[in-house]
Amino acid sequence: MFTERETDVFRAMWEANMSMDSIAEELGRKKLEIGLLIIEQAELGEIQVR
């Protein structure tokens, strides 16, 4: 589970065009966790798929 703060930080990093690897490193999470967050946020319409 991601906190609301982590999700907000993720969205900001995603909008800044940071890579999944960089986001995982910054948040201290595994790439798989970030991948799942990307899918979830895209399905919810919170981020644009790139």
PDB file of N, CA, C and O in Angstrom:
ATOM      1  N   MET A   1       0.831  -1.180   0.000  1.00  0.00           N
ATOM      2  CA  MET A   1       0.000   0.000   0.000  1.00  0.00           C
ATOM      3  C   MET A   1       0.880   1.248   0.000  1.00  0.00           C
ATOM      4  O   MET A   1       1.900   1.287   0.658  1.00  0.00           O
ATOM      5  N   PHE A   2       0.435   2.233  -0.727  1.00  0.00           N
ATOM      6  CA  PHE A   2       1.107   3.514  -0.780  1.00  0.00           C
ATOM      7  C   PHE A   2       0.295   4.528   0.017  1.00  0.00           C
ATOM      8  O   PHE A   2      -0.937   4.525  -0.047  1.00  0.00           O
ATOM      9  N   THR A   3       0.990   5.383   0.739  1.00  0.00           N
ATOM     10  CA  THR A   3       0.294   6.447   1.458  1.00  0.00           C
ATOM     11  C   THR A   3      -0.160   7.500   0.446  1.00  0.00           C
ATOM     12  O   THR A   3       0.314   7.528  -0.694  1.00  0.00           O
ATOM     13  N   GLU A   4      -1.047   8.364   0.895  1.00  0.00           N
ATOM     14  CA  GLU A   4      -1.510   9.444   0.027  1.00  0.00           C
ATOM     15  C   GLU A   4      -0.334  10.344  -0.364  1.00  0.00           C
ATOM     16  O   GLU A   4      -0.225  10.778  -1.508  1.00  0.00           O
ATOM     17  N   ARG A   5       0.559  10.593   0.586  1.00  0.00           N
ATOM     18  CA  ARG A   5       1.727  11.432   0.317  1.00  0.00           C
ATOM     19  C   ARG A   5       2.620  10.782  -0.734  1.00  0.00           C
ATOM     20  O   ARG A   5       3.087  11.440  -1.663  1.00  0.00           O
ATOM     21  N   GLU A   6       2.873   9.466  -0.594  1.00  0.00           N
ATOM     22  CA  GLU A   6       3.700   8.761  -1.574  1.00  0.00           C
ATOM     23  C   GLU A   6       3.073   8.818  -2.967  1.00  0.00           C
ATOM     24  O   GLU A   6       3.776   8.998  -3.955  1.00  0.00           O
ATOM     25  N   THR A   7       1.766   8.676  -3.020  1.00  0.00           N
ATOM     26  CA  THR A   7       1.066   8.725  -4.299  1.00  0.00           C
ATOM     27  C   THR A   7       1.185  10.105  -4.927  1.00  0.00           C
ATOM     28  O   THR A   7       1.420  10.232  -6.131  1.00  0.00           O
ATOM     29  N   ASP A   8       1.056  11.146  -4.106  1.00  0.00           N
ATOM     30  CA  ASP A   8       1.210  12.513  -4.612  1.00  0.00           C
ATOM     31  C   ASP A   8       2.626  12.751  -5.130  1.00  0.00           C
ATOM     32  O   ASP A   8       2.815  13.348  -6.198  1.00  0.00           O
ATOM     33  N   VAL A   9       3.619  12.273  -4.378  1.00  0.00           N
ATOM     34  CA  VAL A   9       5.020  12.420  -4.799  1.00  0.00           C
ATOM     35  C   VAL A   9       5.251  11.640  -6.090  1.00  0.00           C
ATOM     36  O   VAL A   9       5.899  12.128  -7.019  1.00  0.00           O
ATOM     37  N   PHE A  10       4.700  10.431  -6.168  1.00  0.00           N
ATOM     38  CA  PHE A  10       4.809   9.623  -7.382  1.00  0.00           C
ATOM     39  C   PHE A  10       4.260  10.385  -8.587  1.00  0.00           C
ATOM     40  O   PHE A  10       4.902  10.451  -9.633  1.00  0.00           O
ATOM     41  N   ARG A  11       3.064  10.962  -8.440  1.00  0.00           N
ATOM     42  CA  ARG A  11       2.443  11.680  -9.564  1.00  0.00           C
ATOM     43  C   ARG A  11       3.317  12.844 -10.024  1.00  0.00           C
ATOM     44  O   ARG A  11       3.460  13.071 -11.224  1.00  0.00           O
ATOM     45  N   ALA A  12       3.890  13.558  -9.068  1.00  0.00           N
ATOM     46  CA  ALA A  12       4.763  14.682  -9.415  1.00  0.00           C
ATOM     47  C   ALA A  12       5.994  14.189 -10.173  1.00  0.00           C
ATOM     48  O   ALA A  12       6.401  14.796 -11.174  1.00  0.00           O
ATOM     49  N   MET A  13       6.576  13.087  -9.728  1.00  0.00           N
ATOM     50  CA  MET A  13       7.754  12.534 -10.402  1.00  0.00           C
ATOM     51  C   MET A  13       7.375  12.010 -11.785  1.00  0.00           C
ATOM     52  O   MET A  13       8.133  12.172 -12.744  1.00  0.00           O
ATOM     53  N   TRP A  14       6.210  11.391 -11.902  1.00  0.00           N
ATOM     54  CA  TRP A  14       5.742  10.876 -13.185  1.00  0.00           C
ATOM     55  C   TRP A  14       5.546  12.025 -14.169  1.00  0.00           C
ATOM     56  O   TRP A  14       5.957  11.947 -15.321  1.00  0.00           O
ATOM     57  N   GLU A  15       4.921  13.105 -13.703  1.00  0.00           N
ATOM     58  CA  GLU A  15       4.700  14.278 -14.552  1.00  0.00           C
ATOM     59  C   GLU A  15       6.020  14.940 -14.945  1.00  0.00           C
ATOM     60  O   GLU A  15       6.100  15.578 -15.996  1.00  0.00           O
ATOM     61  N   ALA A  16       7.046  14.787 -14.097  1.00  0.00           N
ATOM     62  CA  ALA A  16       8.375  15.324 -14.399  1.00  0.00           C
ATOM     63  C   ALA A  16       9.144  14.402 -15.336  1.00  0.00           C
ATOM     64  O   ALA A  16      10.318  14.619 -15.619  1.00  0.00           O
ATOM     65  N   ASN A  17       8.462  13.336 -15.802  1.00  0.00           N
ATOM     66  CA  ASN A  17       9.022  12.383 -16.761  1.00  0.00           C
ATOM     67  C   ASN A  17      10.184  11.561 -16.199  1.00  0.00           C
ATOM     68  O   ASN A  17      11.078  11.152 -16.937  1.00  0.00           O
ATOM     69  N   MET A  18      10.158  11.322 -14.874  1.00  0.00           N
ATOM     70  CA  MET A  18      11.184  10.471 -14.272  1.00  0.00           C
ATOM     71  C   MET A  18      10.917   9.020 -14.645  1.00  0.00           C
ATOM     72  O   MET A  18       9.771   8.609 -14.832  1.00  0.00           O
ATOM     73  N   SER A  19      11.979   8.244 -14.727  1.00  0.00           N
ATOM     74  CA  SER A  19      11.852   6.831 -15.076  1.00  0.00           C
ATOM     75  C   SER A  19      11.297   6.031 -13.895  1.00  0.00           C
ATOM     76  O   SER A  19      11.370   6.465 -12.742  1.00  0.00           O
ATOM     77  N   MET A  20      10.756   4.866 -14.201  1.00  0.00           N
ATOM     78  CA  MET A  20      10.246   3.986 -13.167  1.00  0.00           C
ATOM     79  C   MET A  20      11.361   3.620 -12.189  1.00  0.00           C
ATOM     80  O   MET A  20      11.139   3.576 -10.977  1.00  0.00           O
ATOM     81  N   ASP A  21      12.562   3.364 -12.701  1.00  0.00           N
ATOM     82  CA  ASP A  21      13.698   3.029 -11.843  1.00  0.00           C
ATOM     83  C   ASP A  21      14.023   4.167 -10.885  1.00  0.00           C
ATOM     84  O   ASP A  21      14.258   3.939  -9.691  1.00  0.00           O
ATOM     85  N   SER A  22      14.021   5.392 -11.396  1.00  0.00           N
ATOM     86  CA  SER A  22      14.325   6.560 -10.563  1.00  0.00           C
ATOM     87  C   SER A  22      13.251   6.771  -9.501  1.00  0.00           C
ATOM     88  O   SER A  22      13.565   7.086  -8.357  1.00  0.00           O
ATOM     89  N   ILE A  23      12.005   6.591  -9.896  1.00  0.00           N
ATOM     90  CA  ILE A  23      10.906   6.754  -8.940  1.00  0.00           C
ATOM     91  C   ILE A  23      11.019   5.712  -7.838  1.00  0.00           C
ATOM     92  O   ILE A  23      10.875   6.030  -6.652  1.00  0.00           O
ATOM     93  N   ALA A  24      11.294   4.477  -8.209  1.00  0.00           N
ATOM     94  CA  ALA A  24      11.442   3.405  -7.218  1.00  0.00           C
ATOM     95  C   ALA A  24      12.563   3.732  -6.238  1.00  0.00           C
ATOM     96  O   ALA A  24      12.402   3.574  -5.018  1.00  0.00           O
ATOM     97  N   GLU A  25      13.673   4.204  -6.759  1.00  0.00           N
ATOM     98  CA  GLU A  25      14.804   4.539  -5.907  1.00  0.00           C
ATOM     99  C   GLU A  25      14.450   5.686  -4.961  1.00  0.00           C
ATOM    100  O   GLU A  25      14.742   5.621  -3.768  1.00  0.00           O
ATOM    101  N   GLU A  26      13.816   6.724  -5.495  1.00  0.00           N
ATOM    102  CA  GLU A  26      13.456   7.889  -4.675  1.00  0.00           C
ATOM    103  C   GLU A  26      12.465   7.532  -3.567  1.00  0.00           C
ATOM    104  O   GLU A  26      12.547   8.063  -2.465  1.00  0.00           O
ATOM    105  N   LEU A  27      11.512   6.652  -3.880  1.00  0.00           N
ATOM    106  CA  LEU A  27      10.501   6.276  -2.900  1.00  0.00           C
ATOM    107  C   LEU A  27      10.929   5.097  -2.023  1.00  0.00           C
ATOM    108  O   LEU A  27      10.213   4.739  -1.083  1.00  0.00           O
ATOM    109  N   GLY A  28      12.071   4.491  -2.349  1.00  0.00           N
ATOM    110  CA  GLY A  28      12.533   3.337  -1.570  1.00  0.00           C
ATOM    111  C   GLY A  28      11.642   2.128  -1.758  1.00  0.00           C
ATOM    112  O   GLY A  28      11.413   1.371  -0.817  1.00  0.00           O
ATOM    113  N   ARG A  29      11.149   1.967  -2.977  1.00  0.00           N
ATOM    114  CA  ARG A  29      10.244   0.851  -3.304  1.00  0.00           C
ATOM    115  C   ARG A  29      10.843  -0.002  -4.403  1.00  0.00           C
ATOM    116  O   ARG A  29      11.738   0.409  -5.121  1.00  0.00           O
ATOM    117  N   LYS A  30      10.312  -1.219  -4.539  1.00  0.00           N
ATOM    118  CA  LYS A  30      10.728  -2.111  -5.619  1.00  0.00           C
ATOM    119  C   LYS A  30      10.091  -1.644  -6.925  1.00  0.00           C
ATOM    120  O   LYS A  30       9.009  -1.049  -6.932  1.00  0.00           O
ATOM    121  N   LYS A  31      10.783  -1.940  -8.038  1.00  0.00           N
ATOM    122  CA  LYS A  31      10.256  -1.560  -9.353  1.00  0.00           C
ATOM    123  C   LYS A  31       8.878  -2.179  -9.593  1.00  0.00           C
ATOM    124  O   LYS A  31       8.021  -1.534 -10.188  1.00  0.00           O
ATOM    125  N   LEU A  32       8.670  -3.392  -9.130  1.00  0.00           N
ATOM    126  CA  LEU A  32       7.375  -4.054  -9.298  1.00  0.00           C
ATOM    127  C   LEU A  32       6.267  -3.255  -8.614  1.00  0.00           C
ATOM    128  O   LEU A  32       5.180  -3.079  -9.178  1.00  0.00           O
ATOM    129  N   GLU A  33       6.531  -2.752  -7.420  1.00  0.00           N
ATOM    130  CA  GLU A  33       5.538  -1.950  -6.706  1.00  0.00           C
ATOM    131  C   GLU A  33       5.195  -0.688  -7.494  1.00  0.00           C
ATOM    132  O   GLU A  33       4.021  -0.317  -7.596  1.00  0.00           O
ATOM    133  N   ILE A  34       6.207  -0.043  -8.050  1.00  0.00           N
ATOM    134  CA  ILE A  34       5.971   1.163  -8.838  1.00  0.00           C
ATOM    135  C   ILE A  34       5.206   0.821 -10.113  1.00  0.00           C
ATOM    136  O   ILE A  34       4.296   1.555 -10.512  1.00  0.00           O
ATOM    137  N   GLY A  35       5.539  -0.300 -10.722  1.00  0.00           N
ATOM    138  CA  GLY A  35       4.811  -0.738 -11.911  1.00  0.00           C
ATOM    139  C   GLY A  35       3.333  -0.931 -11.630  1.00  0.00           C
ATOM    140  O   GLY A  35       2.475  -0.518 -12.421  1.00  0.00           O
ATOM    141  N   LEU A  36       3.029  -1.523 -10.500  1.00  0.00           N
ATOM    142  CA  LEU A  36       1.625  -1.718 -10.132  1.00  0.00           C
ATOM    143  C   LEU A  36       0.941  -0.386  -9.833  1.00  0.00           C
ATOM    144  O   LEU A  36      -0.228  -0.190 -10.195  1.00  0.00           O
ATOM    145  N   LEU A  37       1.677   0.531  -9.221  1.00  0.00           N
ATOM    146  CA  LEU A  37       1.119   1.856  -8.956  1.00  0.00           C
ATOM    147  C   LEU A  37       0.840   2.594 -10.262  1.00  0.00           C
ATOM    148  O   LEU A  37      -0.184   3.262 -10.398  1.00  0.00           O
ATOM    149  N   ILE A  38       1.733   2.458 -11.223  1.00  0.00           N
ATOM    150  CA  ILE A  38       1.528   3.075 -12.536  1.00  0.00           C
ATOM    151  C   ILE A  38       0.237   2.553 -13.167  1.00  0.00           C
ATOM    152  O   ILE A  38      -0.586   3.336 -13.647  1.00  0.00           O
ATOM    153  N   ILE A  39       0.064   1.253 -13.150  1.00  0.00           N
ATOM    154  CA  ILE A  39      -1.141   0.653 -13.730  1.00  0.00           C
ATOM    155  C   ILE A  39      -2.385   1.166 -13.009  1.00  0.00           C
ATOM    156  O   ILE A  39      -3.367   1.571 -13.647  1.00  0.00           O
ATOM    157  N   GLU A  40      -2.349   1.161 -11.682  1.00  0.00           N
ATOM    158  CA  GLU A  40      -3.498   1.615 -10.905  1.00  0.00           C
ATOM    159  C   GLU A  40      -3.837   3.073 -11.198  1.00  0.00           C
ATOM    160  O   GLU A  40      -4.994   3.409 -11.467  1.00  0.00           O
ATOM    161  N   GLN A  41      -2.837   3.926 -11.168  1.00  0.00           N
ATOM    162  CA  GLN A  41      -3.063   5.352 -11.393  1.00  0.00           C
ATOM    163  C   GLN A  41      -3.543   5.634 -12.817  1.00  0.00           C
ATOM    164  O   GLN A  41      -4.376   6.514 -13.021  1.00  0.00           O
ATOM    165  N   ALA A  42      -3.045   4.883 -13.772  1.00  0.00           N
ATOM    166  CA  ALA A  42      -3.503   5.039 -15.162  1.00  0.00           C
ATOM    167  C   ALA A  42      -4.961   4.598 -15.295  1.00  0.00           C
ATOM    168  O   ALA A  42      -5.760   5.272 -15.958  1.00  0.00           O
ATOM    169  N   GLU A  43      -5.313   3.498 -14.675  1.00  0.00           N
ATOM    170  CA  GLU A  43      -6.697   3.008 -14.730  1.00  0.00           C
ATOM    171  C   GLU A  43      -7.655   3.999 -14.085  1.00  0.00           C
ATOM    172  O   GLU A  43      -8.791   4.144 -14.526  1.00  0.00           O
ATOM    173  N   LEU A  44      -7.194   4.681 -13.037  1.00  0.00           N
ATOM    174  CA  LEU A  44      -8.023   5.672 -12.348  1.00  0.00           C
ATOM    175  C   LEU A  44      -8.048   7.016 -13.075  1.00  0.00           C
ATOM    176  O   LEU A  44      -8.775   7.917 -12.691  1.00  0.00           O
ATOM    177  N   GLY A  45      -7.225   7.137 -14.119  1.00  0.00           N
ATOM    178  CA  GLY A  45      -7.163   8.380 -14.863  1.00  0.00           C
ATOM    179  C   GLY A  45      -6.366   9.472 -14.164  1.00  0.00           C
ATOM    180  O   GLY A  45      -6.496  10.641 -14.503  1.00  0.00           O
ATOM    181  N   GLU A  46      -5.553   9.089 -13.200  1.00  0.00           N
ATOM    182  CA  GLU A  46      -4.766  10.066 -12.436  1.00  0.00           C
ATOM    183  C   GLU A  46      -3.479  10.461 -13.132  1.00  0.00           C
ATOM    184  O   GLU A  46      -2.916  11.513 -12.835  1.00  0.00           O
ATOM    185  N   ILE A  47      -2.974   9.610 -14.026  1.00  0.00           N
ATOM    186  CA  ILE A  47      -1.761   9.910 -14.781  1.00  0.00           C
ATOM    187  C   ILE A  47      -2.000   9.570 -16.247  1.00  0.00           C
ATOM    188  O   ILE A  47      -2.896   8.771 -16.571  1.00  0.00           O
ATOM    189  N   GLN A  48      -1.202  10.172 -17.094  1.00  0.00           N
ATOM    190  CA  GLN A  48      -1.241   9.861 -18.516  1.00  0.00           C
ATOM    191  C   GLN A  48      -0.252   8.733 -18.803  1.00  0.00           C
ATOM    192  O   GLN A  48       0.866   8.752 -18.302  1.00  0.00           O
ATOM    193  N   VAL A  49      -0.679   7.768 -19.577  1.00  0.00           N
ATOM    194  CA  VAL A  49       0.205   6.678 -19.974  1.00  0.00           C
ATOM    195  C   VAL A  49       1.234   7.225 -20.947  1.00  0.00           C
ATOM    196  O   VAL A  49       0.907   8.022 -21.822  1.00  0.00           O
ATOM    197  N   ARG A  50       2.468   6.822 -20.749  1.00  0.00           N
ATOM    198  CA  ARG A  50       3.515   7.275 -21.678  1.00  0.00           C
ATOM    199  C   ARG A  50       4.273   6.108 -22.225  1.00  0.00           C
ATOM    200  O   ARG A  50       4.156   5.020 -21.877  1.00  0.00           O
TER     201      ARG A  50
END
